[in-house]
Amino acid sequence: MTKTETAAADVLDIDRIRRDFPMLSSVMNGHGLVYLDNAATTQKPSAVIDRMAAFLRHEYATIHRGVYTFSQLSTAECDTVREKCRRFLNAGRASEIIFVRGATEAVNLVAAGFGRKFLKKGDEILISQIEHHSNIVPWQRLCEEKGLTLKIIPVNDRGEIILEEFQKLLGARTYLVSIGHVSNALGTVNPIREMTRLAHHAGAWVLVDGAQGAPHFRVDVREIDCDFYCFSGHKIYGPTGIGVLYAKAKHLDAMDPYQTGGDMIESVTFEKTTYAKPPAKFEAGTPAIAEIIGLGAALDYLGKLDWEAVTAHERELLTHATEKLSAIPGLKIIGTAAEKASLVSFSLEGIHPHDIGTVLDQEGIAIRAGHHCAQPTMKRFGVPATARASFAFYNTKEEIDKLARGVKKVLEIFK
Ligand SMILES: *Cc1c(COP(=O)(O)O)cnc(C)c1O
């Protein structure tokens, strides 16, 4: 840590921030909750909970169709959130923001709307060895359907993408590169800007799965220059059931709709239907209205934080956890990339990760144990599963100390 980072970390008033998140004062098994499963989902600030409740209590109405005032207000509010998402990602236009259920649906939308339309037999899709299942399976299915080839970019023993191998794989038939911003299983931050540049140079489109990127970094899709970027609301302190797909306008114009039905048409006759313009073209059906509004409240909340301080604090948590955990005999950290987001995946010699999770649960500590929806990543590192502690800006060093004590307890029980 540099001096300025230490100073920045002090700016963040963690006690005050923790009071914004009611779940953080919960008790689990007789202990104050130590919530370290933020890569799976984050807790919600009162600002989000209260805004959604107020909307449902006093303002609820559907969007688009109403001539009455409450419906018009709902519609305007959802449009405002779309603009907030545009600003959050620094996209050029609000119409490049598509509301989806989450990162999973976003990838499926691109696979269906872009992949099915443009990719032909023999074309290639590149993904990395450390992707989440939701950035693997939609492409596998598309490959089966269309006779495409899925190629895998390997990682080194630290869990970093090997750029030379990536360059070798990029070829004339590469149509799409779909890559995670941050690995949810290892914490590796991938060099997405550089990869996008290389992919574009080879004429390929780039999707960035930002489910683990958006919670930790200020994302600038125009600077990255990716064709698509997606994230889930529930991983950035907002509700479940809502997420965002950003896509360059020219792609949205060219792509086919993903789902069809109400709200996405311009006109329908039994002979022919014409589609509405993006974003409506990709938003068939009544959306998750209260969740969209909750997402807006989450972005407002994040907008008030000092991001330099947040980044410094999260980095400090990662450094502290890495030091504390790696000092424990028999503990192995899986994923040791130079650039990591604030999570630590680890295993204990001879002890199943589920047993680690179960003992920690009794201590009030919530971590994830399993394959983290990334079985190929586990295979690459020769483990069936790992224990994973993942941090948010509301976590503290004291919580990490509790985690380390808990892990030592696991060792005592199972030795
Ligand atoms: C969580 C996650 C997803 C899927 O997000 P959902 O909210 O479950 O749709 C995709 N990719 C990564 C890297 C994730 O961490």
Tab-separated table of C-alpha atoms and ligand atoms in Angstrom:
chain	number	residue	atom	x	y	z
A	1	MET	CA	0.000	0.000	0.000
A	2	THR	CA	1.196	3.460	-0.824
A	3	LYS	CA	0.772	6.393	1.534
A	4	THR	CA	-2.054	7.905	-0.487
A	5	GLU	CA	-3.930	4.606	-0.377
A	6	THR	CA	-3.677	4.487	3.404
A	7	ALA	CA	-4.953	8.036	3.579
A	8	ALA	CA	-7.803	7.200	1.198
A	9	ALA	CA	-8.785	4.159	3.270
A	10	ASP	CA	-9.147	6.382	6.301
A	11	VAL	CA	-11.655	8.552	4.432
A	12	LEU	CA	-14.127	5.677	4.260
A	13	ASP	CA	-16.252	5.695	7.405
A	14	ILE	CA	-16.836	1.949	7.628
A	15	ASP	CA	-18.959	2.141	10.782
A	16	ARG	CA	-21.326	4.555	9.128
A	17	ILE	CA	-21.384	2.526	5.925
A	18	ARG	CA	-22.144	-0.677	7.863
A	19	ARG	CA	-25.138	0.996	9.461
A	20	ASP	CA	-26.518	1.562	5.959
A	21	PHE	CA	-26.783	-2.242	5.504
A	22	PRO	CA	-29.317	-3.714	7.983
A	23	MET	CA	-28.314	-7.337	7.252
A	24	LEU	CA	-24.816	-6.651	8.553
A	25	SER	CA	-26.125	-6.388	12.110
A	26	SER	CA	-27.811	-9.805	11.892
A	27	VAL	CA	-26.901	-12.655	14.181
A	28	MET	CA	-26.074	-16.092	12.763
A	29	ASN	CA	-25.691	-19.038	15.109
A	30	GLY	CA	-25.216	-16.764	18.105
A	31	HIS	CA	-22.531	-14.612	16.462
A	32	GLY	CA	-22.707	-11.253	14.746
A	33	LEU	CA	-22.846	-12.060	11.048
A	34	VAL	CA	-19.504	-11.928	9.235
A	35	TYR	CA	-20.655	-11.770	5.644
A	36	LEU	CA	-17.900	-12.830	3.248
A	37	ASP	CA	-19.915	-14.144	0.307
A	38	ASN	CA	-20.095	-10.925	-1.653
A	39	ALA	CA	-19.038	-12.481	-4.950
A	40	ALA	CA	-22.232	-14.572	-4.826
A	41	THR	CA	-24.463	-11.664	-3.872
A	42	THR	CA	-24.124	-8.430	-1.941
A	43	GLN	CA	-26.225	-7.089	0.922
A	44	LYS	CA	-28.578	-4.189	0.289
A	45	PRO	CA	-28.397	-0.712	1.794
A	46	SER	CA	-31.556	0.743	3.370
A	47	ALA	CA	-31.579	3.248	0.512
A	48	VAL	CA	-32.426	0.382	-1.885
A	49	ILE	CA	-34.821	-1.443	0.437
A	50	ASP	CA	-36.690	1.745	1.349
A	51	ARG	CA	-36.901	3.031	-2.205
A	52	MET	CA	-38.383	-0.249	-3.440
A	53	ALA	CA	-40.832	-0.416	-0.540
A	54	ALA	CA	-41.925	3.182	-1.073
A	55	PHE	CA	-42.416	2.552	-4.787
A	56	LEU	CA	-44.462	-0.592	-4.151
A	57	ARG	CA	-46.496	1.094	-1.412
A	58	HIS	CA	-47.240	4.448	-2.938
A	59	GLU	CA	-46.207	4.666	-6.600
A	60	TYR	CA	-46.598	1.248	-8.186
A	61	ALA	CA	-47.961	1.106	-11.729
A	62	THR	CA	-46.867	-0.547	-14.948
A	63	ILE	CA	-44.741	1.256	-17.500
A	64	HIS	CA	-45.270	2.263	-21.142
A	65	ARG	CA	-48.955	1.482	-21.517
A	66	GLY	CA	-50.660	3.789	-19.088
A	67	VAL	CA	-52.210	7.112	-19.887
A	68	TYR	CA	-52.736	7.729	-16.206
A	69	THR	CA	-50.327	9.631	-14.003
A	70	PHE	CA	-48.855	6.811	-11.913
A	71	SER	CA	-48.007	4.820	-15.021
A	72	GLN	CA	-46.378	7.846	-16.599
A	73	LEU	CA	-44.361	8.441	-13.425
A	74	SER	CA	-43.207	4.786	-13.359
A	75	THR	CA	-42.185	5.031	-16.991
A	76	ALA	CA	-40.240	8.224	-16.360
A	77	GLU	CA	-38.548	6.704	-13.313
A	78	CYS	CA	-37.413	3.625	-15.287
A	79	ASP	CA	-36.084	5.910	-18.030
A	80	THR	CA	-34.133	7.792	-15.375
A	81	VAL	CA	-32.590	4.535	-14.150
A	82	ARG	CA	-31.583	3.657	-17.705
A	83	GLU	CA	-29.781	6.997	-17.869
A	84	LYS	CA	-28.108	6.239	-14.505
A	85	CYS	CA	-26.891	2.913	-15.926
A	86	ARG	CA	-25.572	4.707	-18.986
A	87	ARG	CA	-23.609	7.052	-16.744
A	88	PHE	CA	-22.436	4.172	-14.517
A	89	LEU	CA	-20.866	2.444	-17.538
A	90	ASN	CA	-20.088	5.673	-19.396
A	91	ALA	CA	-21.985	4.400	-22.435
A	92	GLY	CA	-22.670	6.891	-25.208
A	93	ARG	CA	-26.454	6.583	-25.262
A	94	ALA	CA	-29.171	5.384	-22.910
A	95	SER	CA	-30.616	3.236	-25.744
A	96	GLU	CA	-27.465	1.104	-25.518
A	97	ILE	CA	-28.590	-0.052	-22.066
A	98	ILE	CA	-30.822	-3.157	-22.093
A	99	PHE	CA	-32.532	-4.260	-18.888
A	100	VAL	CA	-32.175	-8.011	-18.388
A	101	ARG	CA	-32.593	-10.386	-15.446
A	102	GLY	CA	-28.873	-10.531	-14.780
A	103	ALA	CA	-25.526	-11.409	-16.323
A	104	THR	CA	-26.793	-14.878	-17.229
A	105	GLU	CA	-29.628	-13.544	-19.320
A	106	ALA	CA	-27.349	-10.954	-20.897
A	107	VAL	CA	-24.982	-13.625	-22.235
A	108	ASN	CA	-27.918	-15.691	-23.461
A	109	LEU	CA	-29.327	-12.617	-25.201
A	110	VAL	CA	-26.094	-12.039	-27.096
A	111	ALA	CA	-25.745	-15.732	-27.948
A	112	ALA	CA	-29.291	-15.768	-29.355
A	113	GLY	CA	-29.594	-12.303	-30.874
A	114	PHE	CA	-26.110	-12.018	-32.300
A	115	GLY	CA	-24.737	-15.555	-32.420
A	116	ARG	CA	-27.685	-17.223	-34.064
A	117	LYS	CA	-28.008	-14.504	-36.630
A	118	PHE	CA	-24.408	-13.912	-37.690
A	119	LEU	CA	-22.281	-16.962	-36.912
A	120	LYS	CA	-21.830	-19.675	-39.506
A	121	LYS	CA	-20.519	-23.220	-39.466
A	122	GLY	CA	-16.801	-23.251	-38.772
A	123	ASP	CA	-16.745	-19.850	-37.031
A	124	GLU	CA	-14.949	-19.705	-33.708
A	125	ILE	CA	-15.776	-18.334	-30.291
A	126	LEU	CA	-13.027	-17.776	-27.728
A	127	ILE	CA	-13.556	-17.907	-23.984
A	128	SER	CA	-11.030	-18.379	-21.186
A	129	GLN	CA	-10.339	-21.355	-19.002
A	130	ILE	CA	-11.617	-19.486	-15.925
A	131	GLU	CA	-15.110	-18.437	-16.971
A	132	HIS	CA	-18.316	-18.697	-14.954
A	133	HIS	CA	-20.679	-21.370	-16.306
A	134	SER	CA	-22.980	-18.637	-17.584
A	135	ASN	CA	-20.198	-17.540	-19.929
A	136	ILE	CA	-19.559	-21.114	-21.074
A	137	VAL	CA	-22.807	-22.997	-21.497
A	138	PRO	CA	-24.684	-20.520	-23.752
A	139	TRP	CA	-21.719	-20.646	-26.174
A	140	GLN	CA	-21.501	-24.430	-26.016
A	141	ARG	CA	-25.160	-24.681	-26.947
A	142	LEU	CA	-24.736	-22.185	-29.767
A	143	CYS	CA	-21.741	-24.172	-31.054
A	144	GLU	CA	-23.734	-27.404	-31.063
A	145	GLU	CA	-26.625	-25.737	-32.825
A	146	LYS	CA	-24.601	-23.987	-35.529
A	147	GLY	CA	-21.513	-26.176	-35.905
A	148	LEU	CA	-19.177	-23.572	-34.416
A	149	THR	CA	-15.950	-24.203	-32.544
A	150	LEU	CA	-15.417	-23.116	-28.952
A	151	LYS	CA	-11.762	-22.438	-28.205
A	152	ILE	CA	-10.350	-22.024	-24.730
A	153	ILE	CA	-7.719	-19.458	-23.759
A	154	PRO	CA	-5.446	-21.074	-21.156
A	155	VAL	CA	-4.307	-19.534	-17.871
A	156	ASN	CA	-0.973	-19.944	-16.079
A	157	ASP	CA	-0.547	-21.425	-12.592
A	158	ARG	CA	-1.359	-18.089	-10.975
A	159	GLY	CA	-4.675	-18.003	-12.829
A	160	GLU	CA	-3.702	-15.298	-15.329
A	161	ILE	CA	-4.684	-15.435	-18.970
A	162	ILE	CA	-1.658	-16.158	-21.148
A	163	LEU	CA	-1.835	-13.348	-23.680
A	164	GLU	CA	0.558	-14.987	-26.154
A	165	GLU	CA	-1.724	-18.033	-26.256
A	166	PHE	CA	-4.720	-15.763	-26.724
A	167	GLN	CA	-3.014	-14.103	-29.676
A	168	LYS	CA	-2.228	-17.496	-31.200
A	169	LEU	CA	-5.884	-18.515	-30.918
A	170	LEU	CA	-7.195	-15.342	-32.557
A	171	GLY	CA	-7.668	-16.096	-36.222
A	172	ALA	CA	-9.619	-15.305	-39.333
A	173	ARG	CA	-12.536	-17.440	-38.130
A	174	THR	CA	-12.703	-15.881	-34.668
A	175	TYR	CA	-16.031	-14.117	-34.556
A	176	LEU	CA	-16.449	-13.453	-30.862
A	177	VAL	CA	-14.320	-13.297	-27.716
A	178	SER	CA	-16.339	-13.590	-24.509
A	179	ILE	CA	-14.358	-12.925	-21.393
A	180	GLY	CA	-14.955	-12.277	-17.715
A	181	HIS	CA	-13.788	-8.927	-16.337
A	182	VAL	CA	-12.904	-10.643	-13.052
A	183	SER	CA	-12.904	-14.382	-12.295
A	184	ASN	CA	-15.462	-15.147	-9.593
A	185	ALA	CA	-13.585	-18.285	-8.545
A	186	LEU	CA	-10.012	-16.923	-8.438
A	187	GLY	CA	-10.321	-13.147	-8.320
A	188	THR	CA	-8.099	-12.626	-11.380
A	189	VAL	CA	-8.665	-9.270	-13.070
A	190	ASN	CA	-8.333	-9.949	-16.781
A	191	PRO	CA	-6.619	-7.446	-19.106
A	192	ILE	CA	-9.868	-6.703	-20.920
A	193	ARG	CA	-8.726	-3.497	-22.575
A	194	GLU	CA	-5.703	-5.165	-24.125
A	195	MET	CA	-7.704	-8.263	-25.053
A	196	THR	CA	-10.385	-6.134	-26.690
A	197	ARG	CA	-7.755	-4.324	-28.703
A	198	LEU	CA	-6.219	-7.599	-29.880
A	199	ALA	CA	-9.612	-9.135	-30.657
A	200	HIS	CA	-10.730	-6.112	-32.668
A	201	HIS	CA	-7.461	-6.195	-34.547
A	202	ALA	CA	-8.393	-9.758	-35.573
A	203	GLY	CA	-11.898	-8.598	-36.530
A	204	ALA	CA	-13.676	-10.269	-33.600
A	205	TRP	CA	-16.395	-8.850	-31.363
A	206	VAL	CA	-15.916	-8.749	-27.605
A	207	LEU	CA	-18.332	-9.445	-24.772
A	208	VAL	CA	-17.144	-8.676	-21.262
A	209	ASP	CA	-18.955	-10.496	-18.453
A	210	GLY	CA	-18.709	-7.791	-15.819
A	211	ALA	CA	-20.668	-9.551	-13.049
A	212	GLN	CA	-17.547	-9.334	-10.849
A	213	GLY	CA	-16.099	-6.217	-12.460
A	214	ALA	CA	-18.871	-3.665	-11.987
A	215	PRO	CA	-18.964	-4.172	-8.173
A	216	HIS	CA	-15.277	-3.280	-7.787
A	217	PHE	CA	-14.209	-0.994	-10.593
A	218	ARG	CA	-15.337	2.137	-12.302
A	219	VAL	CA	-16.239	0.717	-15.676
A	220	ASP	CA	-15.897	2.784	-18.825
A	221	VAL	CA	-17.235	0.791	-21.757
A	222	ARG	CA	-16.078	3.392	-24.254
A	223	GLU	CA	-12.556	3.261	-22.932
A	224	ILE	CA	-12.558	-0.567	-22.943
A	225	ASP	CA	-14.189	-0.330	-26.381
A	226	CYS	CA	-15.894	-3.709	-25.859
A	227	ASP	CA	-18.935	-4.508	-27.969
A	228	PHE	CA	-20.939	-5.834	-25.013
A	229	TYR	CA	-20.648	-5.520	-21.228
A	230	CYS	CA	-23.039	-6.977	-18.689
A	231	PHE	CA	-23.572	-7.061	-14.931
A	232	SER	CA	-26.116	-8.193	-12.332
A	233	GLY	CA	-27.932	-5.784	-10.015
A	234	HIS	CA	-27.748	-8.083	-7.004
A	235	LYS	CA	-23.940	-8.124	-7.067
A	236	ILE	CA	-23.724	-4.329	-6.937
A	237	TYR	CA	-25.911	-3.872	-3.831
A	238	GLY	CA	-29.172	-3.806	-5.804
A	239	PRO	CA	-32.009	-6.325	-6.105
A	240	THR	CA	-32.077	-9.727	-7.785
A	241	GLY	CA	-33.967	-10.157	-11.042
A	242	ILE	CA	-32.436	-7.124	-12.729
A	243	GLY	CA	-29.206	-6.596	-14.621
A	244	VAL	CA	-27.826	-4.674	-17.534
A	245	LEU	CA	-26.496	-5.509	-20.946
A	246	TYR	CA	-24.624	-2.696	-22.639
A	247	ALA	CA	-24.168	-3.093	-26.382
A	248	LYS	CA	-22.912	-0.704	-29.033
A	249	ALA	CA	-25.869	0.847	-30.835
A	250	LYS	CA	-24.867	-0.488	-34.254
A	251	HIS	CA	-24.914	-4.040	-32.898
A	252	LEU	CA	-28.328	-3.629	-31.302
A	253	ASP	CA	-29.672	-2.341	-34.596
A	254	ALA	CA	-28.304	-5.368	-36.449
A	255	MET	CA	-29.129	-8.071	-33.903
A	256	ASP	CA	-32.297	-10.125	-33.760
A	257	PRO	CA	-34.552	-9.874	-30.731
A	258	TYR	CA	-33.952	-12.417	-27.983
A	259	GLN	CA	-37.500	-12.873	-26.780
A	260	THR	CA	-40.595	-11.682	-28.556
A	261	GLY	CA	-44.018	-10.564	-27.409
A	262	GLY	CA	-45.424	-7.404	-25.918
A	263	ASP	CA	-43.553	-4.118	-25.547
A	264	MET	CA	-40.949	-4.940	-28.188
A	265	ILE	CA	-42.954	-4.366	-31.345
A	266	GLU	CA	-43.678	-1.443	-33.590
A	267	SER	CA	-46.683	-3.071	-35.235
A	268	VAL	CA	-48.195	-6.530	-35.354
A	269	THR	CA	-50.474	-8.098	-37.949
A	270	PHE	CA	-50.894	-11.830	-38.517
A	271	GLU	CA	-48.887	-11.419	-41.714
A	272	LYS	CA	-45.951	-9.465	-40.382
A	273	THR	CA	-44.525	-7.916	-37.251
A	274	THR	CA	-42.041	-5.076	-37.163
A	275	TYR	CA	-39.880	-4.515	-34.104
A	276	ALA	CA	-39.483	-1.462	-31.978
A	277	LYS	CA	-36.109	0.284	-31.851
A	278	PRO	CA	-33.569	-0.661	-29.154
A	279	PRO	CA	-33.760	-0.855	-26.207
A	280	ALA	CA	-37.464	-1.856	-26.461
A	281	LYS	CA	-36.622	-4.428	-29.171
A	282	PHE	CA	-34.766	-6.464	-26.532
A	283	GLU	CA	-37.158	-5.996	-23.634
A	284	ALA	CA	-40.178	-8.154	-24.395
A	285	GLY	CA	-42.814	-8.317	-21.701
A	286	THR	CA	-43.399	-6.353	-18.528
A	287	PRO	CA	-40.019	-5.761	-16.878
A	288	ALA	CA	-39.045	-6.041	-13.214
A	289	ILE	CA	-40.257	-2.508	-12.499
A	290	ALA	CA	-39.598	-2.301	-8.746
A	291	GLU	CA	-36.221	-3.964	-9.274
A	292	ILE	CA	-35.241	-1.443	-11.941
A	293	ILE	CA	-36.055	1.300	-9.451
A	294	GLY	CA	-34.091	-0.543	-6.752
A	295	LEU	CA	-31.117	-0.747	-9.112
A	296	GLY	CA	-31.354	3.008	-9.593
A	297	ALA	CA	-31.233	3.491	-5.826
A	298	ALA	CA	-28.161	1.210	-5.621
A	299	LEU	CA	-26.372	3.259	-8.285
A	300	ASP	CA	-27.268	6.464	-6.424
A	301	TYR	CA	-25.839	4.953	-3.248
A	302	LEU	CA	-22.621	3.916	-4.987
A	303	GLY	CA	-22.399	7.319	-6.639
A	304	LYS	CA	-22.116	8.967	-3.230
A	305	LEU	CA	-19.130	6.860	-2.177
A	306	ASP	CA	-15.558	7.942	-2.640
A	307	TRP	CA	-14.434	5.300	-5.140
A	308	GLU	CA	-10.768	5.909	-4.619
A	309	ALA	CA	-11.308	5.165	-0.932
A	310	VAL	CA	-13.460	2.130	-1.747
A	311	THR	CA	-10.793	0.701	-4.042
A	312	ALA	CA	-8.053	1.345	-1.497
A	313	HIS	CA	-10.079	-0.253	1.291
A	314	GLU	CA	-10.930	-3.340	-0.768
A	315	ARG	CA	-7.283	-3.691	-1.741
A	316	GLU	CA	-6.315	-3.457	1.906
A	317	LEU	CA	-8.805	-6.204	2.763
A	318	LEU	CA	-7.347	-8.425	0.054
A	319	THR	CA	-3.780	-7.842	1.240
A	320	HIS	CA	-4.747	-8.486	4.850
A	321	ALA	CA	-6.678	-11.664	4.020
A	322	THR	CA	-3.882	-12.974	1.825
A	323	GLU	CA	-1.341	-12.424	4.627
A	324	LYS	CA	-3.510	-13.859	7.388
A	325	LEU	CA	-4.660	-16.911	5.466
A	326	SER	CA	-1.370	-17.837	3.829
A	327	ALA	CA	0.232	-17.911	7.297
A	328	ILE	CA	-2.034	-20.846	8.236
A	329	PRO	CA	-0.232	-24.217	7.870
A	330	GLY	CA	-1.727	-26.448	5.170
A	331	LEU	CA	-3.732	-23.611	3.623
A	332	LYS	CA	-3.277	-23.085	-0.089
A	333	ILE	CA	-4.541	-20.034	-1.914
A	334	ILE	CA	-5.886	-20.871	-5.366
A	335	GLY	CA	-5.477	-17.938	-7.718
A	336	THR	CA	-2.457	-15.751	-7.095
A	337	ALA	CA	-2.643	-13.348	-10.017
A	338	ALA	CA	-0.776	-10.061	-9.768
A	339	GLU	CA	-4.051	-8.244	-10.474
A	340	LYS	CA	-6.817	-9.524	-8.199
A	341	ALA	CA	-10.162	-8.255	-7.012
A	342	SER	CA	-10.985	-8.634	-3.328
A	343	LEU	CA	-11.602	-12.342	-2.937
A	344	VAL	CA	-9.542	-15.289	-1.742
A	345	SER	CA	-10.173	-18.870	-2.827
A	346	PHE	CA	-8.404	-21.463	-0.723
A	347	SER	CA	-8.184	-25.106	0.249
A	348	LEU	CA	-6.985	-26.865	3.398
A	349	GLU	CA	-4.987	-30.024	2.987
A	350	GLY	CA	-7.172	-33.086	3.579
A	351	ILE	CA	-10.318	-31.121	4.482
A	352	HIS	CA	-13.287	-30.713	2.185
A	353	PRO	CA	-14.310	-27.077	1.552
A	354	HIS	CA	-17.861	-27.887	2.653
A	355	ASP	CA	-16.526	-28.852	6.072
A	356	ILE	CA	-14.697	-25.523	6.243
A	357	GLY	CA	-17.923	-23.712	5.360
A	358	THR	CA	-19.930	-25.656	7.920
A	359	VAL	CA	-17.552	-24.964	10.805
A	360	LEU	CA	-17.337	-21.291	9.870
A	361	ASP	CA	-21.140	-21.107	9.738
A	362	GLN	CA	-21.224	-22.118	13.392
A	363	GLU	CA	-18.936	-19.133	14.064
A	364	GLY	CA	-21.308	-16.767	12.264
A	365	ILE	CA	-19.061	-16.528	9.209
A	366	ALA	CA	-20.649	-16.831	5.759
A	367	ILE	CA	-18.306	-17.953	2.994
A	368	ARG	CA	-18.894	-19.923	-0.174
A	369	ALA	CA	-17.732	-23.520	-0.501
A	370	GLY	CA	-18.028	-25.348	-3.797
A	371	HIS	CA	-17.073	-25.058	-7.436
A	372	HIS	CA	-18.429	-21.492	-7.733
A	373	CYS	CA	-20.186	-22.269	-11.035
A	374	ALA	CA	-16.720	-22.626	-12.541
A	375	GLN	CA	-15.987	-26.347	-12.749
A	376	PRO	CA	-13.400	-25.987	-15.553
A	377	THR	CA	-11.502	-23.517	-13.324
A	378	MET	CA	-11.478	-26.085	-10.514
A	379	LYS	CA	-10.244	-28.725	-12.952
A	380	ARG	CA	-7.413	-26.466	-14.125
A	381	PHE	CA	-6.192	-26.181	-10.532
A	382	GLY	CA	-6.762	-29.855	-9.734
A	383	VAL	CA	-9.329	-29.327	-6.965
A	384	PRO	CA	-12.996	-30.365	-6.850
A	385	ALA	CA	-13.961	-27.218	-4.962
A	386	THR	CA	-12.547	-24.379	-2.884
A	387	ALA	CA	-13.585	-22.264	0.066
A	388	ARG	CA	-13.989	-18.647	-1.000
A	389	ALA	CA	-14.097	-15.499	1.079
A	390	SER	CA	-15.103	-12.477	-0.976
A	391	PHE	CA	-15.104	-8.923	0.332
A	392	ALA	CA	-17.105	-5.773	-0.160
A	393	PHE	CA	-16.288	-2.234	0.957
A	394	TYR	CA	-18.371	-2.763	4.105
A	395	ASN	CA	-16.109	-5.542	5.357
A	396	THR	CA	-13.388	-4.943	7.928
A	397	LYS	CA	-9.983	-6.304	8.849
A	398	GLU	CA	-11.507	-7.511	12.130
A	399	GLU	CA	-13.870	-9.717	10.143
A	400	ILE	CA	-10.934	-11.181	8.264
A	401	ASP	CA	-9.198	-11.864	11.588
A	402	LYS	CA	-12.338	-13.739	12.671
A	403	LEU	CA	-12.194	-15.714	9.431
A	404	ALA	CA	-8.566	-16.648	10.090
A	405	ARG	CA	-9.418	-17.724	13.657
A	406	GLY	CA	-12.340	-19.741	12.297
A	407	VAL	CA	-10.106	-21.507	9.790
A	408	LYS	CA	-7.679	-22.398	12.582
A	409	LYS	CA	-10.618	-23.878	14.458
A	410	VAL	CA	-11.422	-26.004	11.399
A	411	LEU	CA	-7.867	-27.342	11.521
A	412	GLU	CA	-8.179	-28.220	15.199
A	413	ILE	CA	-11.472	-30.055	14.646
A	414	PHE	CA	-10.284	-32.044	11.640
A	415	LYS	CA	-6.657	-32.728	12.597
B	1	LIG	C1	-22.615	-14.311	-10.765
B	1	LIG	C2	-21.909	-14.355	-12.053
B	1	LIG	C3	-22.595	-14.542	-13.246
B	1	LIG	C4	-24.063	-14.775	-13.300
B	1	LIG	O1	-24.777	-13.749	-12.713
B	1	LIG	P1	-26.325	-13.979	-12.372
B	1	LIG	O2	-26.652	-12.801	-11.544
B	1	LIG	O3	-26.400	-15.268	-11.605
B	1	LIG	O4	-27.037	-14.025	-13.669
B	1	LIG	C5	-21.868	-14.532	-14.414
B	1	LIG	N1	-20.555	-14.346	-14.414
B	1	LIG	C6	-19.848	-14.166	-13.287
B	1	LIG	C7	-18.376	-13.945	-13.360
B	1	LIG	C8	-20.499	-14.175	-12.067
B	1	LIG	O5	-19.814	-14.006	-10.950
